[in-house]
Coordinates of C-alpha atoms in Angstrom, one line a residue:
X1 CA -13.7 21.6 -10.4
X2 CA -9.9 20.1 -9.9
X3 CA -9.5 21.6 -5.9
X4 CA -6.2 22.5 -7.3
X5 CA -7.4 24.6 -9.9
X6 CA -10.1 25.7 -7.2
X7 CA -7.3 27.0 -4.8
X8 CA -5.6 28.7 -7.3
X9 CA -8.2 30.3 -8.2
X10 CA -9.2 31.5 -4.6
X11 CA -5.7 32.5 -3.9
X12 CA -5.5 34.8 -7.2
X13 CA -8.9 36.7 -6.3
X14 CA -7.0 37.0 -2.8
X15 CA -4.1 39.1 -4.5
X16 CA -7.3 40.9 -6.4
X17 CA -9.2 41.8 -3.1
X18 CA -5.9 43.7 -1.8
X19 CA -4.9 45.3 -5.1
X20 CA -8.3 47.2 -5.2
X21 CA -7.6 48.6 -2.2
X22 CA -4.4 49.6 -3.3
X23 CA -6.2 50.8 -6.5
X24 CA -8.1 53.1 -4.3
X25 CA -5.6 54.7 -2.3
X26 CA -3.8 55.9 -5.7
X27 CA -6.9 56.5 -7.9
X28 CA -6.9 60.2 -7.3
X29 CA -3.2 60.9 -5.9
X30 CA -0.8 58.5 -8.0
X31 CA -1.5 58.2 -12.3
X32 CA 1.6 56.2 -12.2
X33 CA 1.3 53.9 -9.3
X34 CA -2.0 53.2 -10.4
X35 CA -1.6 52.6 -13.7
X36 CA 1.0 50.3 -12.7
X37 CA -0.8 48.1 -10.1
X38 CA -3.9 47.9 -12.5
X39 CA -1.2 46.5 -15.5
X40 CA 0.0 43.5 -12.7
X41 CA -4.3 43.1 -12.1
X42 CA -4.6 42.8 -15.4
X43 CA -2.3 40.2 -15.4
X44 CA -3.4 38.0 -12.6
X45 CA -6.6 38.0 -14.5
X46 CA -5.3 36.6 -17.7
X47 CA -3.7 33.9 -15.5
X48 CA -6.6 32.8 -13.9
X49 CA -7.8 29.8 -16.2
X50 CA -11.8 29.6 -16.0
X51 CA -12.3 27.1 -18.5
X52 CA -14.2 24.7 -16.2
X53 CA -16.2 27.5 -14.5
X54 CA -19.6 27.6 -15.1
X55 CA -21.3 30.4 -17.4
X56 CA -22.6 32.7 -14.2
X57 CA -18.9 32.4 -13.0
X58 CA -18.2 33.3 -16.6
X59 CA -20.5 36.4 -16.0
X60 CA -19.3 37.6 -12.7
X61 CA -15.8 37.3 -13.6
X62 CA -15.9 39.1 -17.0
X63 CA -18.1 41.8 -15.0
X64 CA -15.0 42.3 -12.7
X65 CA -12.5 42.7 -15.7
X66 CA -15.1 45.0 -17.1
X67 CA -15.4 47.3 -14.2
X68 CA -11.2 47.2 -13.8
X69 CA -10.7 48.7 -16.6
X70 CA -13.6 51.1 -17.2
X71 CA -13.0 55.0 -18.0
X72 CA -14.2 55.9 -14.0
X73 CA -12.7 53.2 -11.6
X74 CA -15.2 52.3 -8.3
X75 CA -13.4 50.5 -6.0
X76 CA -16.7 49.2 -4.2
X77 CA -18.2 47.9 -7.6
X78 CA -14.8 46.2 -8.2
X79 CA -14.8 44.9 -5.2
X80 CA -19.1 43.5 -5.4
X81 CA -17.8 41.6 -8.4
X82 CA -15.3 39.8 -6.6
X83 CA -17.0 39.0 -3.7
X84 CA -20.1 37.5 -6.3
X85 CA -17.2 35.4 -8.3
X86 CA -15.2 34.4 -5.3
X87 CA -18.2 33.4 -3.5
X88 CA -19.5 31.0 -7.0
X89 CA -15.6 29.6 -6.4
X90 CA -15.8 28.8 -2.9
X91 CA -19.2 27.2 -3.2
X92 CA -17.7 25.2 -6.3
X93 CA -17.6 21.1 -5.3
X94 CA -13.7 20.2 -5.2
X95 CA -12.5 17.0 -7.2
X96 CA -9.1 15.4 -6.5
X97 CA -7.5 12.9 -8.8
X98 CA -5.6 9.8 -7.1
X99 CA -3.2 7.2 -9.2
X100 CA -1.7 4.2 -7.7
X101 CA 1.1 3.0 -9.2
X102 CA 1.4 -1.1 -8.0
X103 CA 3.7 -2.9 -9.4
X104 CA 3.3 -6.9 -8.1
X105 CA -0.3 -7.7 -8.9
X106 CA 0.0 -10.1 -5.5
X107 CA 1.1 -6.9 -3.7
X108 CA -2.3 -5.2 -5.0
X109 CA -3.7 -5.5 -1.8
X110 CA -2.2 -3.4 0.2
X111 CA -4.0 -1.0 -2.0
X112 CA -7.3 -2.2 -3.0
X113 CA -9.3 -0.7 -0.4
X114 CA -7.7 2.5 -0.7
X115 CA -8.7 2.1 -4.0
X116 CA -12.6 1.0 -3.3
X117 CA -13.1 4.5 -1.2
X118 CA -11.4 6.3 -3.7
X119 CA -13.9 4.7 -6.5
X120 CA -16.8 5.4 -4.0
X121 CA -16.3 9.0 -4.0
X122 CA -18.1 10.7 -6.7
X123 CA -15.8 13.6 -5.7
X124 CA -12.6 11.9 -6.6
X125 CA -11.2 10.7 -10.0
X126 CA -8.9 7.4 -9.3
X127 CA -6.5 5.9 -11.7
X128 CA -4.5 2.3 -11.7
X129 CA -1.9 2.3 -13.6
X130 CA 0.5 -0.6 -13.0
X131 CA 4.0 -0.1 -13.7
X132 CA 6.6 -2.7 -15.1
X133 CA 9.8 -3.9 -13.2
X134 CA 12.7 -5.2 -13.9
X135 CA 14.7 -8.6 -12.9
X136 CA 18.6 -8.0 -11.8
X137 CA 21.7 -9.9 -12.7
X138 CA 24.6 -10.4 -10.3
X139 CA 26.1 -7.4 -11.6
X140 CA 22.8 -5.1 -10.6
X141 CA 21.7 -4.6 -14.5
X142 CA 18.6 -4.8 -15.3
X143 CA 17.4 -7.8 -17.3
X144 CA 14.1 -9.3 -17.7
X145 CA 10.9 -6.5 -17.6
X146 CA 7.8 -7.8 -15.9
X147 CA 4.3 -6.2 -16.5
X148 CA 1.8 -7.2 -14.7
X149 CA -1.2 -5.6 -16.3
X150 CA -3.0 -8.0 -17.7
X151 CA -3.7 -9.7 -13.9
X152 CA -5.8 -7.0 -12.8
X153 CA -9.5 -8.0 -12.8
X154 CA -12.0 -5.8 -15.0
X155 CA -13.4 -3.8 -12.2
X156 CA -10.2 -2.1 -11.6
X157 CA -9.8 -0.3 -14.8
X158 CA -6.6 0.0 -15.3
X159 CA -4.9 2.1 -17.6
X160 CA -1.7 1.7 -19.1
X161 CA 1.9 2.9 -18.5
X162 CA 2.6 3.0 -22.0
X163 CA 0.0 5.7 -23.0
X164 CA 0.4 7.6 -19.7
X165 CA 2.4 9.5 -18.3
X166 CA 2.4 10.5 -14.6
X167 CA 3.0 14.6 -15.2
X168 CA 0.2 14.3 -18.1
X169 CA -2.1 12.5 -15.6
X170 CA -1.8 15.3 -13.2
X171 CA -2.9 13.5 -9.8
X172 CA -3.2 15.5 -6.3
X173 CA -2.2 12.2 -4.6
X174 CA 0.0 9.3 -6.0
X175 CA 0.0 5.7 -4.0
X176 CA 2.8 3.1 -4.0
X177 CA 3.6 -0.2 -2.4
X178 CA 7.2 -0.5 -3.6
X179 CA 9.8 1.3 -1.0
X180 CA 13.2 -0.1 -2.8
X181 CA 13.5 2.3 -6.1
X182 CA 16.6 1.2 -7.2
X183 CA 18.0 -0.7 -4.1
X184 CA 16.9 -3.8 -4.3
X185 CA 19.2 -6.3 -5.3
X186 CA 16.9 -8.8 -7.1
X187 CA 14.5 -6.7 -9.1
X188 CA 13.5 -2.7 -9.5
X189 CA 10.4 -0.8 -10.6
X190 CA 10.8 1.2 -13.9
X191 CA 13.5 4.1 -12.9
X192 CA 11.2 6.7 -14.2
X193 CA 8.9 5.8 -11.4
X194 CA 11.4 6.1 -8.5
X195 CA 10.1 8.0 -5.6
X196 CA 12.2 11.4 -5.6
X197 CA 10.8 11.3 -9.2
X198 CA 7.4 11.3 -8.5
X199 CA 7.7 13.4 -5.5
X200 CA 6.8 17.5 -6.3
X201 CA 5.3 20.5 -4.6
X202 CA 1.0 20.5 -5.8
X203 CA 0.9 16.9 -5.1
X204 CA 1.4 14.1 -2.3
X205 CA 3.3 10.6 -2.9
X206 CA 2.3 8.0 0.1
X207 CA 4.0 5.1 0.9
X208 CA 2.0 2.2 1.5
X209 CA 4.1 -0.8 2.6
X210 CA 3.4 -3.9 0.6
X211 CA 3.8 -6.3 4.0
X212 CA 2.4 -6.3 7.6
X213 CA 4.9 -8.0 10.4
X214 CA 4.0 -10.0 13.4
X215 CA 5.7 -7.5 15.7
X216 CA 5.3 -9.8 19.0
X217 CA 8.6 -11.6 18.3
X218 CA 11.4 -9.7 18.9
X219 CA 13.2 -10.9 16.0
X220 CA 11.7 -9.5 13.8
X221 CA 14.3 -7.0 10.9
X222 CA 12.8 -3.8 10.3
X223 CA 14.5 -1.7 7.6
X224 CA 13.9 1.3 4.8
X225 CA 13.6 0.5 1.3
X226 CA 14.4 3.9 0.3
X227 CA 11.4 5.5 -0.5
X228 CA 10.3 6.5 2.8
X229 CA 13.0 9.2 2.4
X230 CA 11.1 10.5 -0.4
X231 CA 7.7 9.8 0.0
X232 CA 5.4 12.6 1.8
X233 CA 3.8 9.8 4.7
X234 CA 4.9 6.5 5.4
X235 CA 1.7 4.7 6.1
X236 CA 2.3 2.9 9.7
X237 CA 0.5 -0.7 10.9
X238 CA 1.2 0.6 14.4
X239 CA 2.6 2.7 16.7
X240 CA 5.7 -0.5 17.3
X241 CA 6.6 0.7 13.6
X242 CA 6.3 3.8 13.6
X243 CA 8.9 3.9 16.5
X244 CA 11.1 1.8 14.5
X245 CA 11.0 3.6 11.1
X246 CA 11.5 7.0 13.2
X247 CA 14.8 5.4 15.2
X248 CA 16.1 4.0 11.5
X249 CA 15.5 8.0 10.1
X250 CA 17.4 9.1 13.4
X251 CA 20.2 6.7 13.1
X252 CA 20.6 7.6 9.5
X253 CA 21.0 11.5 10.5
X254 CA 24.0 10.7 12.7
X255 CA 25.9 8.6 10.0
X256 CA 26.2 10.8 7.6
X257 CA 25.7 14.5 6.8
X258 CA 24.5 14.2 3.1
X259 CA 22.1 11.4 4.2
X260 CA 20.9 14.1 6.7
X261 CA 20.5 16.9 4.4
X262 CA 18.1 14.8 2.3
X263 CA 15.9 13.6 5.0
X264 CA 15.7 16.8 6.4
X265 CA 14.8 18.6 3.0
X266 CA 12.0 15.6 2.2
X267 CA 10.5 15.6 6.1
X268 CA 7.4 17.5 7.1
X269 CA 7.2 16.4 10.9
X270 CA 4.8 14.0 10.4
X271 CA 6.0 11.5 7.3
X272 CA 5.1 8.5 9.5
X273 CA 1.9 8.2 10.3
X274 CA -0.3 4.9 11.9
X275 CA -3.5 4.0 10.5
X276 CA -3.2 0.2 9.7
X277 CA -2.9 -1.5 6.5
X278 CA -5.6 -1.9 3.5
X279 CA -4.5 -6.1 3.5
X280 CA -6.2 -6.3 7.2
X281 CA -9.1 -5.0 5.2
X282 CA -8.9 -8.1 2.6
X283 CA -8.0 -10.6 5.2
X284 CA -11.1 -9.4 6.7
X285 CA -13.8 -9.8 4.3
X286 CA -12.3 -13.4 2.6
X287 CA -15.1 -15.6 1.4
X288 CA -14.9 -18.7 -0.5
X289 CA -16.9 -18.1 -2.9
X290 CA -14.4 -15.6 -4.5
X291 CA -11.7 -18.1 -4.8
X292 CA -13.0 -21.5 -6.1
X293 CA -10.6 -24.2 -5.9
X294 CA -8.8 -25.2 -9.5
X295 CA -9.0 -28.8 -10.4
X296 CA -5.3 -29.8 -9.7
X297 CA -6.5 -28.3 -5.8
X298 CA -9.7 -30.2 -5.4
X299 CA -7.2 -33.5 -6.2
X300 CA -5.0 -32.7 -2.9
X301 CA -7.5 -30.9 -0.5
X302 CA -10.4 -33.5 -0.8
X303 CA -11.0 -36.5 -0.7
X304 CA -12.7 -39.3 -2.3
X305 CA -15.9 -38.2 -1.0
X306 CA -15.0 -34.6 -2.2
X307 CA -15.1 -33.7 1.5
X308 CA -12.2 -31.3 2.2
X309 CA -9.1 -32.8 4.2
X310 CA -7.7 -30.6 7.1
X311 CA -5.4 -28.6 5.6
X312 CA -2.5 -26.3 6.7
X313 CA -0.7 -23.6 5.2
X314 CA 2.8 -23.8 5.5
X315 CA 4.9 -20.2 4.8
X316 CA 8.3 -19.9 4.7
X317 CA 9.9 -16.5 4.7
X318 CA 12.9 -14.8 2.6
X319 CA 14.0 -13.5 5.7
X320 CA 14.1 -16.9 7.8
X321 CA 15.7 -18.9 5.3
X322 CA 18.8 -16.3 4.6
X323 CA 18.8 -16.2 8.8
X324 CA 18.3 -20.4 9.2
X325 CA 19.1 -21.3 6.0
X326 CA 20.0 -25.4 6.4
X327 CA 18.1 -25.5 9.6
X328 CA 14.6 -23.9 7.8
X329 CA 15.3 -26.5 5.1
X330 CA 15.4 -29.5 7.7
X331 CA 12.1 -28.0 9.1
X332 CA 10.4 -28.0 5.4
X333 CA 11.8 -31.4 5.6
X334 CA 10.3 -32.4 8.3
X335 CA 7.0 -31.2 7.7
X336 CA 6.7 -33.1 4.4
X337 CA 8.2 -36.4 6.0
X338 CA 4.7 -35.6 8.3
X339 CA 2.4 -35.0 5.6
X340 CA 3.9 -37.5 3.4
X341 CA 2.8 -40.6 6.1
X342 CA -0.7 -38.5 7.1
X343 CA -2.8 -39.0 4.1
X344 CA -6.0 -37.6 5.6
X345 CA -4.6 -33.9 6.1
X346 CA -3.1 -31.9 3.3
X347 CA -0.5 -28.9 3.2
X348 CA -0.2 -25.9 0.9
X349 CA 3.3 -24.4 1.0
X350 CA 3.6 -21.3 -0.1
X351 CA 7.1 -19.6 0.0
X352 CA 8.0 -16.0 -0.7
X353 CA 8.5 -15.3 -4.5
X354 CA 11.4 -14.1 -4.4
X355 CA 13.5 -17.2 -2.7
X356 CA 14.5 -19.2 -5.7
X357 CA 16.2 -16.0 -7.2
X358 CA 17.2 -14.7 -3.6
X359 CA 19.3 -17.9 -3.2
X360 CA 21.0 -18.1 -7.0
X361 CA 22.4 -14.4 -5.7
X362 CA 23.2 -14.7 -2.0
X363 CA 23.8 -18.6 -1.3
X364 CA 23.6 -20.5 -4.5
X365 CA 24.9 -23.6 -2.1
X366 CA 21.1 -23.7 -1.1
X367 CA 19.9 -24.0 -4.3
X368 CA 19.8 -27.8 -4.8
X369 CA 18.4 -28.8 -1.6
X370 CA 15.7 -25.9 -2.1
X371 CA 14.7 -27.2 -5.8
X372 CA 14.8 -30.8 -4.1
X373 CA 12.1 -29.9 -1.5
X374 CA 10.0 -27.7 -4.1
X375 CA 9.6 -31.0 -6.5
X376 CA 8.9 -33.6 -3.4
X377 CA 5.7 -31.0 -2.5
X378 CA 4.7 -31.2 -6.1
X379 CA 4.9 -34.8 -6.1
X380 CA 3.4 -35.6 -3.0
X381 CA -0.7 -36.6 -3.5
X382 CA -1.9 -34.4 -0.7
X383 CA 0.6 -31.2 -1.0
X384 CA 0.6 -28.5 -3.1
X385 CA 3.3 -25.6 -3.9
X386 CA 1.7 -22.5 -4.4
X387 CA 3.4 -20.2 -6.3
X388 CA 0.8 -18.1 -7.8
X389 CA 0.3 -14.1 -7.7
X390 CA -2.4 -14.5 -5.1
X391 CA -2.0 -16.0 -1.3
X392 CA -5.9 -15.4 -0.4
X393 CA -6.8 -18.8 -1.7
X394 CA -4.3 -20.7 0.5
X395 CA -5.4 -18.4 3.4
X396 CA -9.8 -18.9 2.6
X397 CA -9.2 -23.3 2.2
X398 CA -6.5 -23.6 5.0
X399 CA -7.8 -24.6 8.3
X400 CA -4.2 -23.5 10.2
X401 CA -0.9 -21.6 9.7
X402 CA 2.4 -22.6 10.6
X403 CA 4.8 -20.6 9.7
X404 CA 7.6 -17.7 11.2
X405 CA 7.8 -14.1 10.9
X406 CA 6.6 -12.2 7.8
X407 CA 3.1 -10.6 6.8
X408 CA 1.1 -14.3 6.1
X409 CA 1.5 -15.1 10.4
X410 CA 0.3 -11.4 10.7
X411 CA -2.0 -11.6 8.6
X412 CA -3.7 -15.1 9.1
X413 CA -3.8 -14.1 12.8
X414 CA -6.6 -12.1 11.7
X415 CA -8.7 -14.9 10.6
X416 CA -9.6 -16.0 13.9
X417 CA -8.1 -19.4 12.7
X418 CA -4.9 -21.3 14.5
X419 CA -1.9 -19.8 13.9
X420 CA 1.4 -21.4 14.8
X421 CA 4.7 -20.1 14.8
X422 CA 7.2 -22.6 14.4
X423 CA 10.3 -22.8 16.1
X424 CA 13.5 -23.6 14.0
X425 CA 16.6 -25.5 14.5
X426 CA 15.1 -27.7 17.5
X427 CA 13.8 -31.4 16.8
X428 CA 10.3 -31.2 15.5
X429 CA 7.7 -33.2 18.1
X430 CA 5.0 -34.4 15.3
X431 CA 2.7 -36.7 18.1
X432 CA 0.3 -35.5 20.7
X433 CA 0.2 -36.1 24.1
X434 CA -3.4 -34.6 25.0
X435 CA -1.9 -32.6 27.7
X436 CA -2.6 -28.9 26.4
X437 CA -5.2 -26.8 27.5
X438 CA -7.5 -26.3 24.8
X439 CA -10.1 -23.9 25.9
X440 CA -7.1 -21.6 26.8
X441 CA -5.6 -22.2 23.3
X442 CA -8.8 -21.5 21.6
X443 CA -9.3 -18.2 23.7
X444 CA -6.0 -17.0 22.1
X445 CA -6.8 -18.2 18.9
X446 CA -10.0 -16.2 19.6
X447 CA -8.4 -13.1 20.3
X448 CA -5.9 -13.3 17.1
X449 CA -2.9 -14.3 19.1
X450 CA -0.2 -16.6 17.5
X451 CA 0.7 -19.8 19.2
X452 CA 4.2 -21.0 19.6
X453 CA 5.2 -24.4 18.1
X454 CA 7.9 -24.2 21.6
X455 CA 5.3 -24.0 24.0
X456 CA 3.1 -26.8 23.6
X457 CA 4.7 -29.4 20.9
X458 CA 3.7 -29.2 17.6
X459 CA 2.0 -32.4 17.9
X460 CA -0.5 -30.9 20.1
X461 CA -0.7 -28.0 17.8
X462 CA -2.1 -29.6 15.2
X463 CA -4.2 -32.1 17.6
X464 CA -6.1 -29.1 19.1
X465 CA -6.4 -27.3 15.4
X466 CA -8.0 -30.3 14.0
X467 CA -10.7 -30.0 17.4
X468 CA -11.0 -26.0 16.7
X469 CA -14.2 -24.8 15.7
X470 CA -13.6 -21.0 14.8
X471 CA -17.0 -18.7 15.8
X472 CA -18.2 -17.4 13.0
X473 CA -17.7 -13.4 13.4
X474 CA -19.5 -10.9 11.8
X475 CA -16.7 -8.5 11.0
X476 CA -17.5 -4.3 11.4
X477 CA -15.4 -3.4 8.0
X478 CA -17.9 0.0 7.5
X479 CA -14.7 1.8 8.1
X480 CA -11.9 0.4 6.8
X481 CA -8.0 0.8 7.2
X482 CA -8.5 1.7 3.3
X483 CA -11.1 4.1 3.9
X484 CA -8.7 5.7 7.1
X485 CA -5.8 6.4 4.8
X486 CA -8.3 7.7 1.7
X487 CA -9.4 10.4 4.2
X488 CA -5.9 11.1 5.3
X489 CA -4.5 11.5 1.8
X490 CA -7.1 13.8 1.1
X491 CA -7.1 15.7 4.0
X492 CA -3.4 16.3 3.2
X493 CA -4.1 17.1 -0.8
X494 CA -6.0 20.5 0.6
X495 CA -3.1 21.5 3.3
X496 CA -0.1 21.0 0.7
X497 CA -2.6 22.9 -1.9
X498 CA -3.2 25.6 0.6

C-alpha cells in the first residue's frame, strides 16, 4: 500500500476513534447532535479510498459502516471494528514511489546510487525520467532542446517525459541535479520542471548537486543556482558547504525583504543537510572492464606493443578559464608543447562542456585561441580531447590528474592516484631535478590529498607519478553515500506525510 494512502487512511480512522465517543455522549441525550456527527462519520468513510486494501480489511471496514448506522448504535462494537481495521492498516507494508528527474546524462551520476538503493528496495517504486533542456541565445531565449534519453543504458529503465507527467506519476520523493531553473545563462531545463513547480505539500523535492569541489583551496566560488531556495534538503558533501550555502541563504535575507519572505516560506530548519555525494560512490567502484577503450583511444594511449603509455588527465575548468582566461590558455599551451616532444606518455584533456559556448557569450575574444588549442590536441598522435557525456573513462585509463579546482581534482583524489593541482600564470618547470621526497608524496597520495604543482616543480610531479605504484585497496562501499541519502529521503517522506 502507497504509505501515503496508508497515512491517510490512519489519520481518517483517527477522526473515527473520537467521533464515537462523541457518538456516545449524545446517543441518549442529543437526536440532533447525533444525528449530525454520525452524517460528517458517514462522510469520512466515503472518503476513505480502500481500493488497495485487502478483502479482510474489506470485511472489517464494511463491518464498521455496518454497525454506524445500525437501528441500535454500540459504541463498544463501533469501536472493536475500528480497532480490527486500523490494526490490518497499521500492520499493512508501506511503499513509496521516487522519480529522478536528470537532465545531463554525464551528470547521472550524482544520482545513480541513490537510484541502485532505491531499485534494491522491494518496498519502493523508483522512476527515471530524464527531462529535456534548452540551449540560450545572447538574448536568454531558448533555442536548441536537448534530450538526452536515449544515453541511459537499459538497466535504468527510463521512462519518458513525453508520456508522463510528474502530478500523474504521483511520487513521495522527487530527485534533481540541476539547481539553475531558469538562471542559467547558457542553457535551462524544461520550465515545467523548475523547482517551485515541482515543490508541494505530500511530497519531498531534494537537491542533489551535480559537482563535488576540492574545498582545501581557498579559492574556490561557492554559489546558489536557485533551487536550493525551493527544494526541501540541499544534499551537502560536507560540513565546509553546508556552512557556505547557509552564509549565502543568510546574506540573501539581509539584501532584500521579498528574497527573505521566500526563503523563509520554503525553509524547514534543516534544508541543508551533509551526507556526501552519490559520484564518491562511482569514483569508488571504477573498473576497467566497464569502460573498454574505443579504437581511436587504443591509437594514443598504447603503444606499438599495445602496452599502455603513462597517461595523464588534463581538466580544465569553466570557472578557471573565465578567472585566468589568457593565462589558463598559455598553461594548456604549455602542456601540449610537453606532450607534443614526449612521445612515450599520452594526455587526455577533458574540459568542461560548457566552455566553447561559455566563451561565444562572456569573452568571444577567447574563442580563437580556444578552437586553436582544441584542434592541436586532436592532432597531436598521443593526445586526445575528450568531449564525450562520460569522464569515468579518462578517470579508469589515466595514471595522474593535473588540473585546478572543480569536481574531476575532488573527485580523482579519491582514486588513490596522483593528483596535481596546477598553478597558473607562473612559468611552467617541465624537467626533474630528483630532489622531492617521494615516500612523503606517496603517503599523501595515499591518503587522497592533492599535490601542488607550486610546491615541488611540475617536473618532479610527473617524475614521482610515473615511479607511483598505487596499493590496490579494497574499498568498504556496503553503505554508500547513495544508500545514506535513500534512507534520508525516506525517512523524511513519513514526517512530511505525518
Amino acid at each position: 500500500m502507497r504509505a501515503k494512502d496508508k497515512q491517510k487512511i490512519l489519520k481518517t480512522v483517527d477522526k473515527l476513534v473520537e467521533y464515537n465517543k462523541t457518538l456516545e455522549k449524545y446517543r441518549g441525550s442529543s437526536k440532533y447532535l447525533f444525528d449530525k456527527i454520525l452524517r460528517e462519520c458517514n462522510k469520512l468513510v466515503d472518503e476513505i479510498d480502500i481500493s488497495d486494501c485487502s478483502f479482510e480489511e474489506h470485511e472489517a471496514f464494511e463491518e464498521y459502516k455496518k454497525l454506524i448506522n445500525a437501528p441500535e448504535y454500540d459504541a463498544d462494537l463501533v469501536k472493536k471494528a475500528l480497532d480490527v481495521f486500523f490494526q490490518q492498516i497499521q500492520e499493512e507494508k508501506e511503499t513509496y514511489r521516487i522519480l529522478f528527474l536528470p537532465y545531463k546524462y554525464s551528470m547521472w551520476d550524482s544520482l545513480a546510487s541513490i537510484f541502485e538503493a532505491a531499485k534494491e528496495d522491494e518496498n519502493c517504486e523508483a522512476y527515471v525520467m530524464p527531462i529535456p533542456y534548452y540551449d540560450k541565445d545572447q538574448e536568454g531565449n531558448f533555442t536548441e532542446m536537448h534530450d538526452e534519453s536515449e544515453s541511459y543504458p537499459d538497466d535504468v529503465g527510463i521512462i519518458s517525459w513525453k508520456d508522463n507527467q510528474v502530478d500523474e506519476i504521483d511520487p513521495d520523493v522527487i530527485f534533481i541535479h540541476n539547481p539553475y531553473d531558469g538562471n542559467n545563462l547558457v542553457t535551462s531545463v524544461h520550465p515545467k520542471y523548475y523547482t517551485n513547480k515541482l515543490v508541494c505539500k505530500d511530497r519531498v523535492v531534494i537537491y542533489v548537486p551535480y559537482y563535488v569541489s576540492y574545498t582545501e583551496d581557498k579559492e574556490v566560488m561557492v554559489t546558489m543556482g536557485g533551487a536550493e531556495f525551493y527544494a526541501d534538503y540541499v544534499i551537502m558533501q560536507s560540513e565546509w558547504y553546508k556552512k557556505q550555502f547557509e552564509q549565502i541563504l543568510s546574506d540573501y535575507k539581509k539584501s532584500d525583504d521579498d528574497l527573505n519572505d521566500l526563503i523563509a516560506f520554503y525553509d524547514n530548519g534543516n534544508k541543508f543537510v551533509v551526507l556526501g555525494n552519490p559520484k564518491y560512490d562511482k569514483i569508488r567502484s571504477l573498473e576497467k572492464y566497464e569502460y573498454p577503450l574505443r579504437d581511436d583511444w587504443k591509437e594514443k594511449l598504447l603503444d606499438e606493443s599495445d602496452n599502455k603509455k603513462f597517461t595523464i588527465l588534463l581538466d580544465t575548468t569553466l570557472e578557471i578559464l573565465l578567472k585566468q582566461r589568457e593565462k589558463m590558455l598559455d598553461k594548456i599551451g604549455d602542456v601540449m608543447d610537453f606532450f607534443e616532444k614526449s612521445d612515450d606518455f599520452s594526455l587526455i584533456w577533458r574540459p568542461h562542456p560548457l566552455i566553447e559556448p561559455t566563451l561565444r557569450k562572456m569573452c568571444s575574444e577567447l574563442i580563437p585561441a580556444y578552437v586553436k588549442l582544441v584542434d592541436r590536441c586532436k592532432n597531436l598522435n598521443n593526445c586526445i580531447f575528450d568531449d564525450t557525456n562520460d569522464m569515468h573513462t579518462a578517470i579508469v585509463w589515466s595514471d595522474a590528474f593535473m588540473g585546478k579546482y572543480g569536481s574531476m581534482i575532488e573527485l580523482y583524489r579519491v582514486t588513490k592516484k596522483p593528483t596535481i593541482m596546477l598553478e597558473i600564470g607562473e612559468k611552467t618547470n617541465f624537467e626533474s631535478d630528483g630532489t622531492y621526497d617521494e615516500e612523503g608524496l606517496k603517503t599523501k597520495v595515499s591518503k587522497c590529498q592533492v599535490i601542488r604543482e607550486k610546491d615541488y616543480g611540475l617536473g618532479n610531479l610527473i617524475d614521482f607519478s610515473m615511479k607511483y605504484q598505487r596499493d590496490e585497496v579494497e574499498y568498504d562501499i556496503n553503505q554508500t553515500d547513495g544508500k545514506e541519502i535513500y534512507d534520508f529521503a525516506i525517512k523524511s517522506a513519513k514526517l512530511k506525510m505525518e
